[in-house]
């Protein structure tokens, strides 16, 4: 434990210099400093590796790749950001939202998703009962401020935002903006990530429209999607962001769209799965797996219903 060593070191220095009670006064202000000292939170942004991982292992997501690489680089290289980085991931299931989150963590913290400083909340697990929203709100605030005073470079991931009770997430509003200085300046180095399927339909429609207009999907720009996504989650009663101040006050820095995956992308997923299992890459197996999957819309059959989510299980079946 890096933290322990620092702590012990400080105390030893402290006691040899100023014995007794004064030492308490002296040592405690340093508590939050441990973390800002380079490696103390096991925070180690490997930005080149992150970029490489997103290029090599994430298929069909040019927007997510561009937005994430530039926003994470800008944010982590700034030692005094003015506000935390707030990202919201949207898209159909199986398009890579959780996978990309784990790649981000892998390249930001020594222990990746398992890091002590990466906090993941799943509504059905952490906040199951609608009747206890008030309690959950208090808990959330206490946890976030507690965790941020232990380490300013903490990450908070809110999974399955579609299943979050509306209103609950607004409890953390004050942590997301610029202006409040209620928790010192520490909270400005945090990263918040929201994940949901909401907005997926809007994204799919835009991609379909590009296809119908015979335009390349890589030509889709963030601006083509951002306002539609934000409107969709704000107006959707089944979204944790329904009527949320977080959307209203524009506290989300980037809505990151995950586009629906086509035959070509699913093939790449199968190929990569075979490669990582050390299997011989056989085209007939790839074709069989892809053909066993469902594609929509009804007529065009362009996009995989489950993205790449079921590729691994279907591969087992085809072998
Ligand atoms: C940090 O957050 C976790 C939930 O992820 C919580 O259990 C823990 O008590 C928090 N730590 C502090 C110091 O508040
Ligand atoms: C997205 O928003 C634009 C206007 O901002 C609108 O014309 C378009 O129909 C919307 N697309 C979807 C799929 O909602």
Tab-separated table of C-alpha atoms and ligand atoms in Angstrom:
chain	number	residue	atom	x	y	z
A	1	UNK	CA	0.000	0.000	0.000
A	2	UNK	CA	1.586	3.184	-1.289
A	3	UNK	CA	-0.627	5.268	0.973
A	4	UNK	CA	0.512	3.567	4.133
A	5	UNK	CA	4.146	4.163	3.366
A	6	UNK	CA	3.563	7.850	2.776
A	7	UNK	CA	1.562	8.148	5.898
A	8	UNK	CA	4.141	6.372	8.021
A	9	UNK	CA	6.940	8.444	6.506
A	10	UNK	CA	5.173	11.693	7.281
A	11	UNK	CA	4.496	10.652	10.815
A	12	UNK	CA	8.088	9.637	11.422
A	13	UNK	CA	9.410	12.903	10.039
A	14	UNK	CA	6.806	14.729	12.019
A	15	UNK	CA	7.533	13.068	15.332
A	16	UNK	CA	11.246	13.546	15.036
A	17	UNK	CA	10.737	17.262	14.334
A	18	UNK	CA	7.857	18.311	16.569
A	19	UNK	CA	6.834	15.843	19.199
A	20	UNK	CA	3.435	15.617	20.790
A	21	UNK	CA	0.106	17.206	20.078
A	22	UNK	CA	1.286	19.808	17.615
A	23	UNK	CA	2.056	16.909	15.397
A	24	UNK	CA	-1.614	16.107	14.958
A	25	UNK	CA	-2.237	19.609	13.791
A	26	UNK	CA	0.708	19.416	11.515
A	27	UNK	CA	0.110	16.033	9.960
A	28	UNK	CA	-3.599	16.223	9.229
A	29	UNK	CA	-3.586	18.970	6.631
A	30	UNK	CA	-1.369	16.667	4.615
A	31	UNK	CA	-3.939	13.960	4.477
A	32	UNK	CA	-5.391	15.019	1.160
A	33	UNK	CA	-1.949	15.757	-0.183
A	34	UNK	CA	-0.889	12.111	-0.248
A	35	UNK	CA	-3.113	11.590	-3.178
A	36	UNK	CA	-1.898	14.460	-5.219
A	37	UNK	CA	1.610	13.111	-4.914
A	38	UNK	CA	1.995	11.261	-8.217
A	39	UNK	CA	1.407	7.560	-7.733
A	40	UNK	CA	-0.455	7.763	-4.468
A	41	UNK	CA	-3.889	6.904	-5.913
A	42	UNK	CA	-2.364	4.310	-8.195
A	43	UNK	CA	-3.382	6.746	-10.905
A	44	UNK	CA	-1.179	6.391	-13.945
A	45	UNK	CA	-2.593	7.737	-17.155
A	46	UNK	CA	-1.155	5.671	-20.008
A	47	UNK	CA	-2.615	7.804	-22.740
A	48	UNK	CA	-0.773	6.239	-25.700
A	49	UNK	CA	-1.875	2.784	-24.614
A	50	UNK	CA	-5.417	4.022	-24.203
A	51	UNK	CA	-5.481	5.353	-27.743
A	52	UNK	CA	-4.011	2.119	-29.077
A	53	UNK	CA	-6.501	-0.022	-27.154
A	54	UNK	CA	-9.428	1.985	-28.468
A	55	UNK	CA	-8.135	1.660	-32.039
A	56	UNK	CA	-7.365	-2.032	-31.858
A	57	UNK	CA	-10.187	-3.456	-29.799
A	58	UNK	CA	-13.246	-1.273	-30.307
A	59	UNK	CA	-15.103	-1.696	-33.599
A	60	UNK	CA	-17.307	0.768	-35.412
A	61	UNK	CA	-17.098	3.564	-32.839
A	62	UNK	CA	-15.217	6.418	-34.454
A	63	UNK	CA	-17.059	9.064	-32.416
A	64	UNK	CA	-16.554	7.440	-29.021
A	65	UNK	CA	-12.888	6.952	-29.843
A	66	UNK	CA	-12.294	10.555	-30.886
A	67	UNK	CA	-14.244	12.107	-28.033
A	68	UNK	CA	-12.705	9.923	-25.359
A	69	UNK	CA	-9.116	10.223	-26.488
A	70	UNK	CA	-9.232	14.003	-26.697
A	71	UNK	CA	-11.264	14.610	-23.548
A	72	UNK	CA	-9.254	12.216	-21.371
A	73	UNK	CA	-5.929	13.597	-22.598
A	74	UNK	CA	-6.993	17.172	-22.013
A	75	UNK	CA	-8.408	16.417	-18.616
A	76	UNK	CA	-5.659	14.256	-17.155
A	77	UNK	CA	-2.864	16.484	-18.385
A	78	UNK	CA	-4.405	19.453	-16.609
A	79	UNK	CA	-3.239	19.527	-12.994
A	80	UNK	CA	-5.853	22.118	-12.016
A	81	UNK	CA	-9.053	21.413	-13.943
A	82	UNK	CA	-11.895	23.850	-13.353
A	83	UNK	CA	-14.529	21.150	-13.178
A	84	UNK	CA	-14.687	17.366	-13.096
A	85	UNK	CA	-14.936	15.452	-16.382
A	86	UNK	CA	-18.508	14.259	-16.847
A	87	UNK	CA	-19.219	11.761	-19.624
A	88	UNK	CA	-22.439	10.035	-20.551
A	89	UNK	CA	-22.308	6.903	-22.744
A	90	UNK	CA	-25.341	6.049	-24.884
A	91	UNK	CA	-26.200	3.331	-27.334
A	92	UNK	CA	-27.808	0.007	-28.047
A	93	UNK	CA	-26.749	-2.978	-25.954
A	94	UNK	CA	-23.579	-4.759	-27.030
A	95	UNK	CA	-22.057	-1.726	-28.724
A	96	UNK	CA	-19.144	-1.561	-26.282
A	97	UNK	CA	-20.064	0.945	-23.556
A	98	UNK	CA	-18.947	-1.187	-20.624
A	99	UNK	CA	-16.026	-2.584	-22.544
A	100	UNK	CA	-14.744	0.896	-23.356
A	101	UNK	CA	-15.187	1.882	-19.708
A	102	UNK	CA	-12.990	-1.015	-18.643
A	103	UNK	CA	-10.350	-0.065	-21.237
A	104	UNK	CA	-10.342	3.487	-19.876
A	105	UNK	CA	-9.863	2.286	-16.310
A	106	UNK	CA	-7.198	-0.190	-17.338
A	107	UNK	CA	-5.165	2.681	-18.759
A	108	UNK	CA	-5.823	5.155	-15.946
A	109	UNK	CA	-5.303	3.045	-12.822
A	110	UNK	CA	-2.785	0.397	-11.999
A	111	UNK	CA	-5.547	-1.994	-10.920
A	112	UNK	CA	-8.074	-1.045	-13.609
A	113	UNK	CA	-11.745	-1.577	-12.766
A	114	UNK	CA	-10.693	-3.240	-9.520
A	115	UNK	CA	-8.885	-0.130	-8.348
A	116	UNK	CA	-9.782	1.142	-4.936
A	117	UNK	CA	-10.423	4.532	-6.563
A	118	UNK	CA	-12.881	3.370	-9.206
A	119	UNK	CA	-16.412	3.260	-7.829
A	120	UNK	CA	-19.180	1.583	-9.753
A	121	UNK	CA	-22.843	1.965	-8.909
A	122	UNK	CA	-25.514	-0.334	-10.280
A	123	UNK	CA	-29.040	0.922	-9.473
A	124	UNK	CA	-30.654	-2.508	-9.142
A	125	UNK	CA	-27.920	-3.449	-6.692
A	126	UNK	CA	-27.122	-0.253	-4.792
A	127	UNK	CA	-30.445	1.607	-4.984
A	128	UNK	CA	-33.172	-1.019	-5.416
A	129	UNK	CA	-36.110	0.503	-3.527
A	130	UNK	CA	-37.941	3.566	-4.816
A	131	UNK	CA	-39.230	4.251	-1.297
A	132	UNK	CA	-35.710	4.836	0.028
A	133	UNK	CA	-34.599	7.500	-2.401
A	134	UNK	CA	-33.964	10.009	0.380
A	135	UNK	CA	-31.628	7.634	2.141
A	136	UNK	CA	-29.840	6.802	-1.108
A	137	UNK	CA	-29.362	10.483	-1.870
A	138	UNK	CA	-27.652	11.086	1.458
A	139	UNK	CA	-25.541	7.952	1.046
A	140	UNK	CA	-24.420	8.951	-2.415
A	141	UNK	CA	-23.324	12.398	-1.293
A	142	UNK	CA	-21.474	11.017	1.722
A	143	UNK	CA	-19.740	8.342	-0.329
A	144	UNK	CA	-18.674	10.704	-3.072
A	145	UNK	CA	-17.334	13.390	-0.767
A	146	UNK	CA	-15.697	10.707	1.402
A	147	UNK	CA	-14.039	9.060	-1.528
A	148	UNK	CA	-12.961	12.362	-3.029
A	149	UNK	CA	-11.269	13.508	0.136
A	150	UNK	CA	-9.372	10.216	0.186
A	151	UNK	CA	-8.362	10.599	-3.457
A	152	UNK	CA	-9.104	13.470	-5.781
A	153	UNK	CA	-8.463	11.385	-8.904
A	154	UNK	CA	-11.408	9.095	-8.258
A	155	UNK	CA	-13.788	7.759	-10.882
A	156	UNK	CA	-17.510	7.219	-10.331
A	157	UNK	CA	-19.339	5.010	-12.798
A	158	UNK	CA	-23.133	4.919	-12.847
A	159	UNK	CA	-24.206	1.871	-14.792
A	160	UNK	CA	-27.715	1.144	-16.131
A	161	UNK	CA	-28.874	4.744	-15.850
A	162	UNK	CA	-32.156	3.637	-17.443
A	163	UNK	CA	-32.953	1.721	-14.255
A	164	UNK	CA	-32.101	4.558	-11.885
A	165	UNK	CA	-35.092	6.111	-10.119
A	166	UNK	CA	-35.683	9.568	-11.597
A	167	UNK	CA	-34.548	12.308	-9.252
A	168	UNK	CA	-31.913	10.277	-7.433
A	169	UNK	CA	-28.987	11.283	-9.592
A	170	UNK	CA	-29.631	14.995	-9.027
A	171	UNK	CA	-28.268	14.437	-5.508
A	172	UNK	CA	-24.742	14.566	-6.933
A	173	UNK	CA	-25.336	17.697	-9.001
A	174	UNK	CA	-23.127	19.896	-6.830
A	175	UNK	CA	-20.124	17.650	-7.504
A	176	UNK	CA	-20.372	18.054	-11.264
A	177	UNK	CA	-20.200	21.801	-11.852
A	178	UNK	CA	-17.605	24.586	-11.603
A	179	UNK	CA	-18.845	27.010	-9.105
A	180	UNK	CA	-19.216	25.408	-5.704
A	181	UNK	CA	-16.166	25.189	-3.512
A	182	UNK	CA	-17.921	23.168	-0.865
A	183	UNK	CA	-15.411	20.341	-0.823
A	184	UNK	CA	-12.237	22.302	-1.393
A	185	UNK	CA	-10.949	21.999	-4.929
A	186	UNK	CA	-10.421	18.281	-4.739
A	187	UNK	CA	-13.621	17.248	-6.418
A	188	UNK	CA	-12.607	18.944	-9.646
A	189	UNK	CA	-10.235	16.144	-10.566
A	190	UNK	CA	-12.886	13.443	-10.468
A	191	UNK	CA	-14.278	11.658	-13.510
A	192	UNK	CA	-17.970	10.750	-13.668
A	193	UNK	CA	-19.260	8.267	-16.245
A	194	UNK	CA	-22.940	7.536	-16.828
A	195	UNK	CA	-23.926	4.539	-18.927
A	196	UNK	CA	-27.301	3.890	-20.511
A	197	UNK	CA	-29.157	2.463	-23.490
A	198	UNK	CA	-31.339	5.567	-23.596
A	199	UNK	CA	-30.852	7.569	-26.765
A	200	UNK	CA	-29.991	4.354	-28.607
A	201	UNK	CA	-33.022	4.616	-30.885
A	202	UNK	CA	-32.116	8.167	-31.876
A	203	UNK	CA	-28.540	7.131	-32.612
A	204	UNK	CA	-29.707	4.182	-34.696
A	205	UNK	CA	-32.025	6.388	-36.733
A	206	UNK	CA	-29.263	8.815	-37.558
A	207	UNK	CA	-26.949	5.994	-38.651
A	208	UNK	CA	-29.752	4.499	-40.745
A	209	UNK	CA	-30.377	7.865	-42.364
A	210	UNK	CA	-26.706	8.181	-43.299
A	211	UNK	CA	-26.848	4.721	-44.838
A	212	UNK	CA	-29.975	5.568	-46.830
A	213	UNK	CA	-28.369	8.778	-48.060
A	214	UNK	CA	-25.369	6.668	-49.119
A	215	UNK	CA	-23.075	8.533	-46.828
A	216	UNK	CA	-20.161	6.955	-45.002
A	217	UNK	CA	-20.945	6.348	-41.332
A	218	UNK	CA	-17.564	7.791	-40.382
A	219	UNK	CA	-18.903	11.109	-41.639
A	220	UNK	CA	-21.323	11.270	-38.727
A	221	UNK	CA	-20.303	14.090	-36.420
A	222	UNK	CA	-20.900	14.451	-32.727
A	223	UNK	CA	-23.108	17.471	-33.443
A	224	UNK	CA	-25.427	15.253	-35.503
A	225	UNK	CA	-26.263	13.341	-32.338
A	226	UNK	CA	-25.583	15.223	-29.130
A	227	UNK	CA	-28.702	17.346	-28.866
A	228	UNK	CA	-30.966	14.478	-29.930
A	229	UNK	CA	-29.496	12.223	-27.246
A	230	UNK	CA	-29.744	14.817	-24.525
A	231	UNK	CA	-33.350	15.579	-25.472
A	232	UNK	CA	-34.216	11.895	-25.558
A	233	UNK	CA	-32.881	11.073	-22.094
A	234	UNK	CA	-34.366	14.208	-20.574
A	235	UNK	CA	-37.832	13.413	-21.946
A	236	UNK	CA	-37.806	9.676	-21.311
A	237	UNK	CA	-39.689	8.728	-18.154
A	238	UNK	CA	-37.742	5.497	-17.916
A	239	UNK	CA	-34.416	7.245	-17.855
A	240	UNK	CA	-32.532	8.177	-14.686
A	241	UNK	CA	-32.075	11.584	-16.328
A	242	UNK	CA	-35.797	12.233	-16.741
A	243	UNK	CA	-36.319	15.964	-16.072
A	244	UNK	CA	-32.869	16.056	-14.510
A	245	UNK	CA	-31.136	19.299	-13.534
A	246	UNK	CA	-27.895	17.671	-14.592
A	247	UNK	CA	-29.098	17.783	-18.201
A	248	UNK	CA	-30.899	21.090	-17.827
A	249	UNK	CA	-27.846	22.835	-16.421
A	250	UNK	CA	-25.599	21.241	-19.028
A	251	UNK	CA	-23.295	19.604	-16.496
A	252	UNK	CA	-22.472	16.733	-18.843
A	253	UNK	CA	-19.372	17.601	-20.852
A	254	UNK	CA	-19.858	14.988	-23.562
A	255	UNK	CA	-22.663	12.718	-24.650
A	256	UNK	CA	-20.691	9.842	-26.132
A	257	UNK	CA	-22.686	7.967	-28.784
A	258	UNK	CA	-22.095	4.273	-29.462
A	259	UNK	CA	-23.294	3.427	-32.960
A	260	UNK	CA	-25.116	0.198	-33.857
A	261	UNK	CA	-22.838	-2.514	-35.237
A	262	UNK	CA	-23.095	-3.892	-38.782
A	263	UNK	CA	-22.165	-7.326	-40.204
A	264	UNK	CA	-18.666	-6.086	-40.819
A	265	UNK	CA	-18.120	-5.065	-37.185
A	266	UNK	CA	-19.600	-8.257	-35.812
A	267	UNK	CA	-17.205	-10.204	-38.039
A	268	UNK	CA	-14.344	-8.265	-36.516
A	269	UNK	CA	-15.588	-9.163	-33.047
A	270	UNK	CA	-15.721	-12.863	-33.929
A	271	UNK	CA	-12.276	-12.735	-35.460
A	272	UNK	CA	-10.857	-11.003	-32.416
A	273	UNK	CA	-12.554	-13.467	-30.060
A	274	UNK	CA	-11.066	-16.405	-32.002
A	275	UNK	CA	-7.683	-14.753	-31.945
A	276	UNK	CA	-7.748	-14.155	-28.215
A	277	UNK	CA	-8.728	-17.786	-27.613
A	278	UNK	CA	-5.792	-18.926	-29.754
A	279	UNK	CA	-8.081	-20.526	-32.340
A	280	UNK	CA	-7.346	-20.887	-36.021
A	281	UNK	CA	-9.229	-18.092	-37.826
A	282	UNK	CA	-11.654	-19.813	-40.211
A	283	UNK	CA	-13.925	-17.727	-42.413
A	284	UNK	CA	-16.696	-20.322	-42.502
A	285	UNK	CA	-16.908	-20.228	-38.687
A	286	UNK	CA	-17.034	-16.422	-38.725
A	287	UNK	CA	-19.802	-16.473	-41.322
A	288	UNK	CA	-21.750	-19.072	-39.348
A	289	UNK	CA	-21.596	-17.027	-36.143
A	290	UNK	CA	-22.634	-13.831	-37.929
A	291	UNK	CA	-25.486	-15.573	-39.758
A	292	UNK	CA	-26.839	-16.925	-36.480
A	293	UNK	CA	-27.373	-13.403	-35.155
A	294	UNK	CA	-30.404	-11.183	-35.586
A	295	UNK	CA	-30.220	-7.953	-37.526
A	296	UNK	CA	-32.587	-4.998	-37.721
A	297	UNK	CA	-34.501	-3.045	-39.053
A	298	UNK	CA	-36.874	-5.675	-40.391
A	299	UNK	CA	-36.289	-4.746	-44.032
A	300	UNK	CA	-32.711	-3.632	-44.306
A	301	UNK	CA	-31.222	-6.007	-41.700
A	302	UNK	CA	-28.238	-3.753	-41.148
A	303	UNK	CA	-27.498	-3.687	-37.442
A	304	UNK	CA	-26.919	-6.441	-34.940
A	305	UNK	CA	-29.718	-6.686	-32.382
A	306	UNK	CA	-27.267	-7.486	-29.576
A	307	UNK	CA	-24.156	-5.816	-30.964
A	308	UNK	CA	-21.226	-8.078	-30.191
A	309	UNK	CA	-22.609	-9.159	-26.850
A	310	UNK	CA	-23.495	-12.747	-27.707
A	311	UNK	CA	-20.514	-13.402	-29.964
A	312	UNK	CA	-18.601	-15.399	-27.400
A	313	UNK	CA	-21.491	-17.747	-26.582
A	314	UNK	CA	-22.373	-18.222	-30.246
A	315	UNK	CA	-18.802	-19.029	-31.075
A	316	UNK	CA	-18.849	-21.836	-28.498
A	317	UNK	CA	-21.918	-23.188	-30.236
A	318	UNK	CA	-20.428	-23.012	-33.740
A	319	UNK	CA	-17.208	-24.802	-32.845
B	1	LIG	C1	-16.525	5.227	-1.065
B	1	LIG	O1	-17.579	4.696	-1.835
B	1	LIG	C2	-17.985	3.393	-1.466
B	1	LIG	C3	-19.051	2.960	-2.436
B	1	LIG	O2	-18.460	2.752	-3.703
B	1	LIG	C4	-18.493	3.378	-0.035
B	1	LIG	O3	-18.862	2.078	0.322
B	1	LIG	C5	-17.412	3.926	0.871
B	1	LIG	O4	-17.911	4.022	2.173
B	1	LIG	C6	-16.936	5.289	0.402
B	1	LIG	N1	-15.818	5.720	1.198
B	1	LIG	C7	-15.876	6.814	1.958
B	1	LIG	C8	-14.620	7.150	2.686
B	1	LIG	O5	-16.869	7.492	2.029
B	2	LIG	C1	-32.401	15.071	-34.450
B	2	LIG	O1	-32.599	16.450	-34.306
B	2	LIG	C2	-32.859	17.132	-35.516
B	2	LIG	C3	-33.048	18.586	-35.215
B	2	LIG	O2	-32.184	19.016	-34.227
B	2	LIG	C4	-34.110	16.579	-36.205
B	2	LIG	O3	-34.293	17.199	-37.438
B	2	LIG	C5	-33.954	15.069	-36.385
B	2	LIG	O4	-35.145	14.534	-36.899
B	2	LIG	C6	-33.615	14.411	-35.076
B	2	LIG	N1	-33.389	12.998	-35.321
B	2	LIG	C7	-33.920	12.038	-34.566
B	2	LIG	C8	-33.591	10.666	-34.969
B	2	LIG	O5	-34.634	12.267	-33.615
